[in-house]
Short mmCIF file of C-alpha atoms and ligand atoms in Angstrom, two decimals:
data_model
loop_
_atom_site.label_atom_id
_atom_site.label_comp_id
_atom_site.label_asym_id
_atom_site.label_seq_id
_atom_site.Cartn_x
_atom_site.Cartn_y
_atom_site.Cartn_z
CA MET A 1 -27.64 4.09 13.48
CA LYS A 2 -24.96 6.43 13.04
CA THR A 3 -22.25 4.68 14.92
CA ILE A 4 -20.32 2.72 13.19
CA ILE A 5 -18.85 -0.50 14.78
CA GLU A 6 -16.23 -2.79 13.85
CA PRO A 7 -17.66 -5.70 12.78
CA PHE A 8 -16.37 -8.21 14.41
CA ARG A 9 -15.64 -9.39 18.25
CA ILE A 10 -11.73 -9.74 19.61
CA LYS A 11 -11.31 -13.65 20.52
CA VAL A 12 -7.67 -13.58 20.88
CA VAL A 13 -5.90 -10.36 22.04
CA GLU A 14 -2.16 -9.10 22.15
CA PRO A 15 -1.22 -6.79 24.81
CA ILE A 16 0.01 -3.93 24.36
CA ARG A 17 3.43 -2.57 26.44
CA MET A 18 2.82 0.85 27.34
CA THR A 19 5.79 3.28 28.20
CA THR A 20 6.56 6.76 29.51
CA PRO A 21 7.85 9.71 27.26
CA GLU A 22 10.84 9.33 29.21
CA TYR A 23 11.12 5.64 28.35
CA ARG A 24 10.31 6.32 24.93
CA GLU A 25 13.37 9.61 24.90
CA SER A 26 16.06 6.97 25.73
CA VAL A 27 14.25 5.02 23.36
CA LEU A 28 14.47 7.83 20.43
CA ARG A 29 17.83 8.50 21.37
CA GLU A 30 19.19 4.60 20.74
CA ALA A 31 17.29 4.94 17.78
CA GLY A 32 18.76 7.44 16.00
CA PHE A 33 15.92 9.83 15.87
CA ASN A 34 14.91 6.75 13.23
CA VAL A 35 11.04 4.60 13.62
CA PHE A 36 13.07 1.94 11.53
CA LEU A 37 15.92 1.44 14.08
CA ILE A 38 12.95 0.88 16.47
CA ASN A 39 12.05 -2.15 18.35
CA ALA A 40 8.30 -3.37 17.99
CA ARG A 41 7.77 -3.60 22.06
CA ASP A 42 8.80 -0.11 22.74
CA VAL A 43 5.91 0.84 20.23
CA LEU A 44 1.78 1.32 21.51
CA ILE A 45 0.62 1.96 18.59
CA ASP A 46 2.54 0.66 15.51
CA LEU A 47 1.29 2.80 12.09
CA LEU A 48 4.23 1.90 10.35
CA THR A 49 2.56 0.10 7.03
CA ASP A 50 -0.41 -1.78 6.41
CA SER A 51 1.60 -4.59 4.68
CA GLY A 52 1.10 -7.91 6.12
CA THR A 53 0.28 -6.64 9.55
CA GLY A 54 -3.34 -7.32 9.51
CA ALA A 55 -5.26 -9.88 12.19
CA MET A 56 -6.25 -13.21 10.37
CA SER A 57 -10.53 -14.17 10.91
CA SER A 58 -11.52 -17.62 13.25
CA GLU A 59 -12.28 -18.77 9.47
CA GLN A 60 -8.42 -17.89 7.79
CA TRP A 61 -7.14 -19.73 11.62
CA ALA A 62 -9.24 -22.63 10.70
CA GLY A 63 -7.89 -22.53 7.72
CA ILE A 64 -4.54 -22.56 8.50
CA MET A 65 -5.22 -25.46 10.50
CA ARG A 66 -7.20 -27.85 7.56
CA ALA A 67 -4.01 -26.57 5.18
CA ASP A 68 -2.64 -29.62 3.27
CA GLU A 69 1.39 -29.17 2.86
CA SER A 70 1.67 -31.45 -0.15
CA TYR A 71 4.33 -30.82 -2.57
CA ALA A 72 1.90 -31.26 -5.50
CA GLY A 73 -1.58 -30.34 -6.04
CA ALA A 74 -2.11 -29.89 -3.05
CA GLU A 75 -6.17 -29.14 -1.78
CA SER A 76 -5.05 -25.77 -0.48
CA PHE A 77 -4.09 -25.49 -3.26
CA HIS A 78 -7.11 -25.98 -5.84
CA ARG A 79 -8.78 -24.45 -3.00
CA PHE A 80 -6.85 -21.14 -2.87
CA TYR A 81 -7.10 -21.60 -7.24
CA ASP A 82 -10.46 -21.34 -7.29
CA ARG A 83 -11.32 -18.28 -5.25
CA VAL A 84 -8.85 -16.27 -7.13
CA ALA A 85 -10.46 -17.79 -10.77
CA GLY A 86 -13.64 -16.97 -9.20
CA LEU A 87 -12.66 -13.30 -8.21
CA THR A 88 -10.57 -12.26 -11.10
CA GLY A 89 -11.54 -14.46 -13.61
CA PHE A 90 -7.95 -15.00 -14.75
CA GLU A 91 -6.96 -18.82 -15.70
CA HIS A 92 -2.91 -18.39 -15.33
CA ILE A 93 -2.53 -18.19 -11.29
CA LEU A 94 1.09 -17.85 -9.88
CA PRO A 95 1.03 -18.37 -5.79
CA THR A 96 4.28 -16.19 -4.72
CA HIS A 97 6.18 -15.18 -1.39
CA GLN A 98 4.53 -11.05 -1.43
CA GLY A 99 3.92 -8.83 -3.75
CA ARG A 100 7.59 -7.92 -5.35
CA ALA A 101 8.55 -11.77 -6.49
CA SER A 102 5.50 -11.25 -8.62
CA GLU A 103 6.30 -7.92 -9.68
CA ARG A 104 10.06 -9.64 -10.53
CA ILE A 105 8.98 -12.30 -12.11
CA LEU A 106 6.68 -10.61 -14.43
CA PHE A 107 9.40 -7.96 -15.31
CA GLU A 108 12.03 -11.07 -16.13
CA VAL A 109 9.42 -12.20 -18.92
CA MET A 110 8.51 -8.87 -20.52
CA VAL A 111 11.27 -6.08 -19.32
CA ARG A 112 14.15 -6.05 -21.47
CA LYS A 113 17.19 -3.05 -21.73
CA GLY A 114 15.92 0.31 -22.55
CA MET A 115 11.97 -0.81 -22.70
CA VAL A 116 9.92 1.97 -20.72
CA VAL A 117 7.15 1.15 -17.73
CA PRO A 118 4.30 3.68 -17.70
CA ASN A 119 2.06 3.43 -14.36
CA ASN A 120 -0.19 6.20 -12.49
CA ASN A 121 2.72 6.05 -9.77
CA HIS A 122 4.87 2.70 -9.10
CA PHE A 123 5.76 1.73 -5.82
CA ASP A 124 9.20 1.46 -4.76
CA THR A 125 9.64 -2.03 -5.31
CA THR A 126 7.76 -2.25 -8.43
CA ARG A 127 9.91 0.38 -9.80
CA ALA A 128 13.07 -0.94 -8.55
CA ASN A 129 12.09 -4.32 -10.06
CA ILE A 130 12.19 -2.37 -13.40
CA GLU A 131 15.25 -1.02 -13.47
CA HIS A 132 16.46 -4.41 -12.29
CA SER A 133 15.76 -5.95 -15.75
CA GLY A 134 17.21 -2.50 -17.43
CA GLY A 135 14.01 -0.90 -18.15
CA GLU A 136 12.50 2.58 -17.22
CA ALA A 137 9.44 3.63 -14.43
CA VAL A 138 7.40 6.36 -15.89
CA ASP A 139 5.17 7.65 -13.16
CA LEU A 140 2.03 9.63 -15.27
CA VAL A 141 -0.31 10.25 -12.65
CA VAL A 142 -3.54 13.16 -13.13
CA GLU A 143 -2.35 16.47 -12.03
CA GLU A 144 -4.58 16.31 -9.86
CA GLY A 145 -2.83 13.44 -8.15
CA ARG A 146 0.08 15.60 -7.35
CA ILE A 147 -2.12 18.46 -5.65
CA ALA A 148 -2.32 17.58 -2.00
CA THR A 149 -5.62 19.89 -1.30
CA SER A 150 -7.34 18.82 -4.29
CA ARG A 151 -10.27 16.67 -2.99
CA LYS A 152 -11.21 15.04 -6.57
CA PRO A 153 -13.00 11.79 -6.32
CA PHE A 154 -10.13 10.17 -8.33
CA LYS A 155 -6.86 11.48 -7.49
CA GLY A 156 -4.88 7.77 -8.68
CA ASN A 157 -5.81 7.95 -12.38
CA LEU A 158 -3.46 7.64 -15.27
CA SER A 159 -3.51 10.40 -17.28
CA VAL A 160 -4.45 9.46 -20.35
CA GLU A 161 -3.26 12.13 -22.42
CA ARG A 162 0.34 12.06 -20.97
CA LEU A 163 -0.28 8.00 -21.75
CA GLU A 164 -0.84 8.96 -25.72
CA ARG A 165 1.89 11.23 -25.79
CA CYS A 166 4.16 8.43 -23.87
CA PHE A 167 3.55 6.04 -26.57
CA ALA A 168 4.29 8.83 -29.39
CA GLU A 169 7.76 9.77 -28.03
CA VAL A 170 8.54 6.23 -27.10
CA GLY A 171 7.22 4.25 -29.51
CA ALA A 172 5.12 0.98 -28.99
CA ASP A 173 7.49 -1.42 -29.31
CA ARG A 174 9.80 -0.18 -26.44
CA ILE A 175 6.51 -0.41 -23.67
CA PRO A 176 6.26 -4.36 -23.31
CA LEU A 177 2.68 -3.00 -21.16
CA VAL A 178 1.33 -0.36 -18.95
CA MET A 179 0.70 -0.55 -15.33
CA ILE A 180 -2.15 1.27 -13.49
CA THR A 181 -1.83 0.66 -9.56
CA VAL A 182 -5.22 0.63 -7.67
CA THR A 183 -5.13 1.86 -5.15
CA ASN A 184 -3.02 4.38 -5.77
CA ASN A 185 -0.04 3.55 -3.07
CA SER A 186 2.39 5.87 -3.48
CA GLY A 187 -0.72 9.02 -4.33
CA GLY A 188 -1.58 9.20 -0.62
CA GLY A 189 -3.95 6.08 -1.11
CA GLN A 190 -5.92 7.59 -4.33
CA PRO A 191 -8.64 5.20 -5.97
CA VAL A 192 -8.39 5.04 -9.85
CA SER A 193 -12.45 4.66 -10.99
CA LEU A 194 -13.48 2.00 -13.83
CA GLU A 195 -14.01 4.80 -16.66
CA ASN A 196 -10.12 5.79 -16.54
CA ILE A 197 -9.03 2.59 -16.31
CA ARG A 198 -11.46 1.68 -19.78
CA ALA A 199 -9.99 4.47 -21.19
CA VAL A 200 -6.49 3.38 -20.72
CA ARG A 201 -7.41 -0.10 -22.24
CA ALA A 202 -8.46 1.68 -24.90
CA VAL A 203 -5.42 3.41 -25.68
CA CYS A 204 -3.48 0.02 -25.30
CA ASP A 205 -5.70 -1.86 -27.48
CA LYS A 206 -4.87 0.82 -29.47
CA HIS A 207 -1.21 0.24 -29.82
CA ASP A 208 -1.56 -3.53 -29.62
CA THR A 209 -0.16 -3.71 -25.42
CA PRO A 210 -0.90 -5.30 -22.76
CA LEU A 211 -2.24 -3.50 -19.50
CA PHE A 212 -2.03 -4.97 -16.25
CA LEU A 213 -2.94 -4.12 -12.86
CA ASP A 214 -0.96 -3.20 -10.05
CA ALA A 215 -4.14 -5.00 -7.52
CA CYS A 216 -2.53 -5.00 -4.25
CA ARG A 217 -5.50 -3.11 -3.10
CA PHE A 218 -8.42 -4.05 -5.07
CA ALA A 219 -10.88 -4.51 -2.73
CA GLU A 220 -10.52 -0.78 -1.09
CA ASN A 221 -10.30 0.65 -5.23
CA ALA A 222 -13.53 -1.44 -5.76
CA TYR A 223 -15.87 -0.38 -2.81
CA MET A 224 -14.32 3.77 -2.88
CA ILE A 225 -15.91 3.31 -6.93
CA LYS A 226 -18.96 2.52 -5.49
CA GLN A 227 -19.13 5.21 -3.91
CA ARG A 228 -17.84 7.74 -5.87
CA GLU A 229 -18.61 5.92 -9.65
CA PRO A 230 -22.53 6.68 -9.83
CA ASP A 231 -22.75 4.28 -12.96
CA TRP A 232 -21.78 1.57 -10.44
CA SER A 233 -23.24 2.82 -6.79
CA ASP A 234 -26.06 -0.39 -7.33
CA HIS A 235 -23.18 -3.14 -8.25
CA SER A 236 -21.24 -4.91 -5.13
CA VAL A 237 -18.15 -4.78 -4.30
CA GLY A 238 -17.40 -7.91 -5.66
CA GLU A 239 -18.64 -6.92 -9.39
CA ILE A 240 -16.62 -3.96 -9.46
CA ALA A 241 -13.59 -5.90 -8.55
CA ARG A 242 -14.00 -8.50 -11.38
CA ALA A 243 -14.95 -5.29 -14.13
CA MET A 244 -11.63 -4.31 -13.14
CA PHE A 245 -9.75 -7.25 -13.74
CA ASP A 246 -11.67 -7.70 -16.79
CA LEU A 247 -10.24 -4.61 -17.92
CA ALA A 248 -6.90 -6.11 -17.88
CA ASP A 249 -4.54 -9.01 -19.37
CA GLY A 250 -2.75 -9.58 -15.86
CA ALA A 251 -2.09 -8.56 -12.24
CA THR A 252 0.08 -8.23 -9.12
CA ILE A 253 -1.18 -8.85 -6.26
CA SER A 254 0.44 -8.46 -2.72
CA ALA A 255 -2.06 -10.62 -0.07
CA LYS A 256 -0.05 -8.74 2.51
CA LYS A 257 -2.88 -5.73 1.80
CA ASP A 258 -6.51 -6.77 0.58
CA GLY A 259 -5.75 -10.71 1.45
CA LEU A 260 -5.59 -10.00 5.09
CA VAL A 261 -2.88 -12.05 4.99
CA ASN A 262 0.63 -11.58 6.78
CA ILE A 263 1.94 -12.83 4.07
CA GLY A 264 1.51 -13.88 0.47
CA GLY A 265 1.24 -12.78 -3.39
CA VAL A 266 -0.88 -13.50 -6.68
CA LEU A 267 0.81 -13.60 -10.06
CA LEU A 268 -2.39 -13.50 -12.51
CA PHE A 269 -2.04 -14.44 -16.44
CA ARG A 270 -4.44 -14.55 -19.37
CA ASN A 271 -2.19 -14.86 -21.90
CA ASP A 272 -0.56 -18.85 -22.26
CA GLU A 273 3.11 -18.28 -23.47
CA LEU A 274 3.36 -16.16 -20.46
CA ALA A 275 2.12 -17.82 -17.70
CA LYS A 276 3.99 -20.52 -19.43
CA GLN A 277 7.99 -18.46 -19.13
CA ALA A 278 6.61 -16.73 -15.55
CA ARG A 279 5.73 -20.38 -14.73
CA ASN A 280 9.20 -21.87 -15.35
CA VAL A 281 10.96 -18.48 -13.60
CA LEU A 282 8.58 -19.59 -10.62
CA ILE A 283 9.71 -23.22 -10.58
CA LEU A 284 13.80 -21.56 -10.14
CA THR A 285 13.45 -18.93 -8.33
CA GLU A 286 10.06 -19.66 -5.68
CA GLY A 287 8.75 -22.72 -5.38
CA PHE A 288 6.75 -25.52 -8.28
CA PRO A 289 3.21 -23.78 -9.62
CA THR A 290 1.02 -25.18 -6.78
CA TYR A 291 3.05 -23.41 -3.92
CA GLY A 292 4.72 -20.81 -4.83
CA GLY A 293 6.72 -19.92 -2.36
CA LEU A 294 4.35 -20.51 0.37
CA ALA A 295 3.02 -23.24 2.47
CA GLY A 296 -0.79 -24.29 1.87
CA ARG A 297 -1.94 -22.71 5.16
CA ASP A 298 -1.05 -19.54 3.45
CA LEU A 299 -3.13 -20.69 0.11
CA GLU A 300 -5.93 -21.23 2.90
CA ALA A 301 -5.43 -17.91 4.63
CA MET A 302 -4.94 -16.22 1.13
CA ALA A 303 -8.39 -17.86 -0.11
CA GLN A 304 -10.33 -17.00 2.53
CA GLY A 305 -9.57 -13.22 2.76
CA PHE A 306 -9.66 -12.61 -0.88
CA GLU A 307 -13.51 -13.43 0.60
CA GLU A 308 -13.69 -11.49 3.82
CA VAL A 309 -12.33 -8.45 1.70
CA LEU A 310 -15.21 -8.32 -0.23
CA HIS A 311 -17.91 -7.92 2.73
CA GLU A 312 -19.21 -4.41 2.69
CA ASP A 313 -19.98 -4.39 6.25
CA TYR A 314 -15.40 -4.67 6.23
CA LEU A 315 -15.25 -2.20 3.68
CA HIS A 316 -17.67 0.58 5.55
CA TYR A 317 -15.70 -0.33 8.41
CA ARG A 318 -12.32 0.08 7.03
CA LEU A 319 -12.63 3.26 4.58
CA ARG A 320 -15.03 4.90 7.44
CA SER A 321 -11.85 4.78 10.60
CA VAL A 322 -9.35 5.94 8.38
CA GLU A 323 -11.67 8.90 7.24
CA TYR A 324 -12.71 9.28 10.85
CA LEU A 325 -8.69 9.38 11.33
CA GLY A 326 -8.69 11.92 8.49
CA THR A 327 -11.64 14.25 9.25
CA ARG A 328 -11.32 14.70 12.97
CA LEU A 329 -7.63 15.87 11.91
CA ARG A 330 -8.21 18.69 9.88
CA ASP A 331 -11.49 19.94 11.90
CA GLY A 332 -8.10 20.20 14.14
CA GLY A 333 -6.63 22.07 11.78
CA VAL A 334 -4.59 19.22 10.40
CA ALA A 335 -3.26 19.59 7.58
CA ILE A 336 -3.91 16.27 5.49
CA VAL A 337 -3.73 14.68 1.73
CA GLU A 338 -7.07 15.04 0.24
CA PRO A 339 -9.93 13.60 0.20
CA PRO A 340 -8.90 10.61 2.80
CA GLY A 341 -7.37 7.12 0.75
CA GLY A 342 -8.04 3.83 1.63
CA HIS A 343 -5.40 2.92 3.75
CA ALA A 344 -3.83 5.96 5.88
CA ILE A 345 -3.88 9.50 6.47
CA TYR A 346 -0.90 11.74 5.61
CA ILE A 347 0.35 14.70 7.39
CA ASP A 348 1.61 17.30 5.78
CA ALA A 349 5.04 17.66 7.84
CA LYS A 350 5.84 21.29 5.26
CA SER A 351 2.06 22.96 7.05
CA PHE A 352 2.90 21.32 10.42
CA CYS A 353 6.32 22.61 10.63
CA PRO A 354 7.08 25.22 8.91
CA HIS A 355 9.94 26.65 10.77
CA ILE A 356 11.97 23.65 9.53
CA PRO A 357 13.01 23.40 5.53
CA PRO A 358 12.80 20.54 3.82
CA GLU A 359 16.56 19.47 4.49
CA GLN A 360 16.03 19.08 7.71
CA PHE A 361 13.17 17.01 8.18
CA PRO A 362 10.14 18.86 8.76
CA GLY A 363 8.85 15.35 7.88
CA GLN A 364 11.09 13.27 10.01
CA ALA A 365 10.61 15.51 13.23
CA VAL A 366 7.15 14.95 13.62
CA VAL A 367 6.87 10.99 13.17
CA CYS A 368 10.01 11.14 16.15
CA ALA A 369 8.07 14.48 17.82
CA LEU A 370 4.61 11.47 17.31
CA TYR A 371 6.53 8.49 19.02
CA ARG A 372 8.22 10.60 22.10
CA HIS A 373 4.47 12.00 22.89
CA ALA A 374 2.89 9.24 22.34
CA GLY A 375 4.54 6.19 21.48
CA ILE A 376 3.11 6.02 18.01
CA ARG A 377 4.96 4.85 15.55
CA ALA A 378 4.47 6.84 11.67
CA VAL A 379 6.59 6.92 9.07
CA GLU A 380 8.44 9.52 6.91
CA ILE A 381 7.68 9.93 3.15
CA GLY A 382 9.76 12.89 1.85
CA HIS A 383 13.47 14.14 1.99
CA LEU A 384 14.52 11.23 4.03
CA MET A 385 12.61 8.61 1.64
CA PHE A 386 13.56 10.79 -1.46
CA GLY A 387 15.80 12.98 -0.78
CA GLY A 388 18.77 11.07 -0.81
CA SER A 389 20.02 11.59 -4.47
CA GLY A 390 19.79 15.31 -4.48
CA HIS A 391 16.37 15.52 -5.17
CA THR A 392 13.60 17.17 -3.76
CA PRO A 393 10.58 15.74 -3.30
CA ASP A 394 7.33 17.35 -4.08
CA MET A 395 5.51 16.94 -0.36
CA GLU A 396 6.74 16.34 2.86
CA LEU A 397 3.95 13.65 4.20
CA VAL A 398 4.15 12.09 7.74
CA ARG A 399 1.98 8.46 7.03
CA LEU A 400 0.09 7.44 8.98
CA ALA A 401 -1.57 3.58 7.52
CA ILE A 402 -4.14 1.46 9.56
CA PRO A 403 -3.48 -2.37 10.11
CA ARG A 404 -6.35 -3.83 9.24
CA ARG A 405 -8.73 -4.74 11.39
CA VAL A 406 -6.03 -4.45 14.70
CA TYR A 407 -6.97 -1.30 16.37
CA THR A 408 -10.16 -0.41 17.74
CA GLN A 409 -12.01 2.89 17.14
CA SER A 410 -10.69 4.34 20.83
CA HIS A 411 -7.65 3.70 19.30
CA VAL A 412 -8.38 5.85 16.67
CA ASP A 413 -9.46 8.17 19.29
CA TYR A 414 -5.62 7.74 20.65
CA VAL A 415 -4.30 8.72 17.70
CA ILE A 416 -6.00 11.78 17.28
CA GLU A 417 -5.67 13.00 20.34
CA ALA A 418 -2.09 12.69 20.06
CA VAL A 419 -1.45 14.51 16.83
CA LEU A 420 -3.81 17.22 18.08
CA GLU A 421 -1.32 17.70 21.18
CA VAL A 422 1.47 17.63 19.37
CA HIS A 423 0.21 20.06 16.12
CA ALA A 424 -0.49 22.46 19.72
CA MET A 425 2.93 21.98 20.84
CA ARG A 426 4.17 22.39 17.22
CA ASP A 427 6.61 25.33 17.78
CA THR A 428 9.47 23.09 20.26
CA ILE A 429 9.80 20.70 17.60
CA ARG A 430 13.20 20.57 16.57
CA PRO A 431 14.91 20.10 13.02
CA LEU A 432 17.17 16.82 12.28
CA MET A 433 20.31 15.99 10.67
CA ILE A 434 22.03 13.22 9.10
CA THR A 435 24.63 11.72 10.99
CA GLU A 436 25.64 8.49 9.08
CA ALA A 437 23.22 7.43 6.19
CA PRO A 438 24.30 4.27 3.48
CA PRO A 439 23.71 6.09 -0.24
CA GLN A 440 20.60 3.71 -0.96
CA LEU A 441 17.06 3.80 0.67
CA ARG A 442 18.83 5.93 3.87
CA HIS A 443 15.45 6.32 5.55
CA PHE A 444 16.09 2.59 6.93
CA THR A 445 19.40 2.98 8.33
CA ALA A 446 20.04 5.88 8.87
CA ARG A 447 20.90 7.97 12.24
CA LEU A 448 20.19 11.33 12.31
CA ARG A 449 20.09 13.71 16.00
CA GLU A 450 18.26 17.09 17.16
CA ILE A 451 19.96 20.44 15.66
CA ASP A 452 21.15 22.59 18.96
CA ASP A 453 21.12 19.08 20.58
C1 LIG B 1 2.70 -3.35 -0.66
C2 LIG B 1 3.16 -3.10 -2.33
C3 LIG B 1 3.94 -3.77 -3.61
C4 LIG B 1 5.20 -4.98 -3.23
O1 LIG B 1 4.65 -6.36 -1.96
P1 LIG B 1 5.38 -6.68 -1.12
O2 LIG B 1 4.09 -7.96 -0.84
O3 LIG B 1 5.65 -5.77 0.00
O4 LIG B 1 6.30 -7.00 -2.01
C5 LIG B 1 3.59 -3.78 -5.08
N1 LIG B 1 2.81 -2.71 -5.36
C6 LIG B 1 1.92 -2.02 -4.29
C7 LIG B 1 0.98 -0.47 -4.88
C8 LIG B 1 2.06 -1.70 -2.78
O5 LIG B 1 1.30 -2.01 -2.19
#
């Protein structure tokens, strides 16, 4: 059979409130052409993010009822611990309320003023937390990772050459750890190969420097390794994920992605002394080490989510449906970041709207057009998000992030039809200007208007 079906049945439904283009036009104007300021009830298909927006399974909900809410040593913690230990092989497993809490604790323990942390591409909270600890976050992704049209299989890889150069220039004593983000979220959700993780490990060993994974999407990365890295095609996704973790000294995880939960995070270590320090910060800022800022029920949901995410039927459906969206857009003449990544499709807004210069926000103009036309909420990753400090981003992108297990193929078909219809009338998309914006992270709260309005 060619048709890939969603490998689940629907037991609970959440109605979508239908709206008209006229209504959405007034919503858009009221929100100052910023979709972060639109209420979720006015959105038909919400592709703002895949973080914490997934649907839980009946087994996860059953776990929520089963949960032990004891303050210390709860059964739920032990189920969570055993699952994560089996998956990753790490001994020290600290629950946190989400990924950035793991990051903050890790960098508080390991990073000092003047230090440098290399990564393929730092996610924005990772970068911000390193800077908060006085360090500098540097991005060392391979060259093809910065070229939208390149179709190389592992565009998330960290450049070993650039890493060696970084060690030579900065000195190992100022590099407290090296990180690799799997998949590379800020670089289009592109995967990292096991060969690359091993090569980075070898460089770290040479300099006696620990390697940590930002492993939010470890399962999607592992599945792409299975599909694309010849040595690994016969291994299970669980074995591949384990091989990835085996090469690292620790990891941060936001369980809001491949943990298949709405809230939760994990911080992992092999080293006893680091774990001890981190546990003390955890107690100070998150909670006792057997709940870490979460309820017992959240630990149960995570324990089950980390098991379900390795099901290959699920991963096959997940990655295939993202690829289906990407392929259909490309076939319809829409330029996207190639090849389709794990959790999202990124539309190249510069080629979508060549009549709008970057400083008039082509990506945001496409985001607004998609909302107005079809009630779809996407997010701009370009001049509005990164242009605030006079910096010009390489690419002007519109990200369509796909929540896990939430939308069906007919929803995806609706998105495809909408993007292609907006593309057909792209000449009418109007440039934007900012009317008010805060000095930092302006994309969340800025207000804009259409030029020539
Ligand atoms: C989401 C994400 C984080 C941060 O996790 P939160 O749960 O949102 O705090 C860190 N790194 C990457 C790669 C992410 O995708």
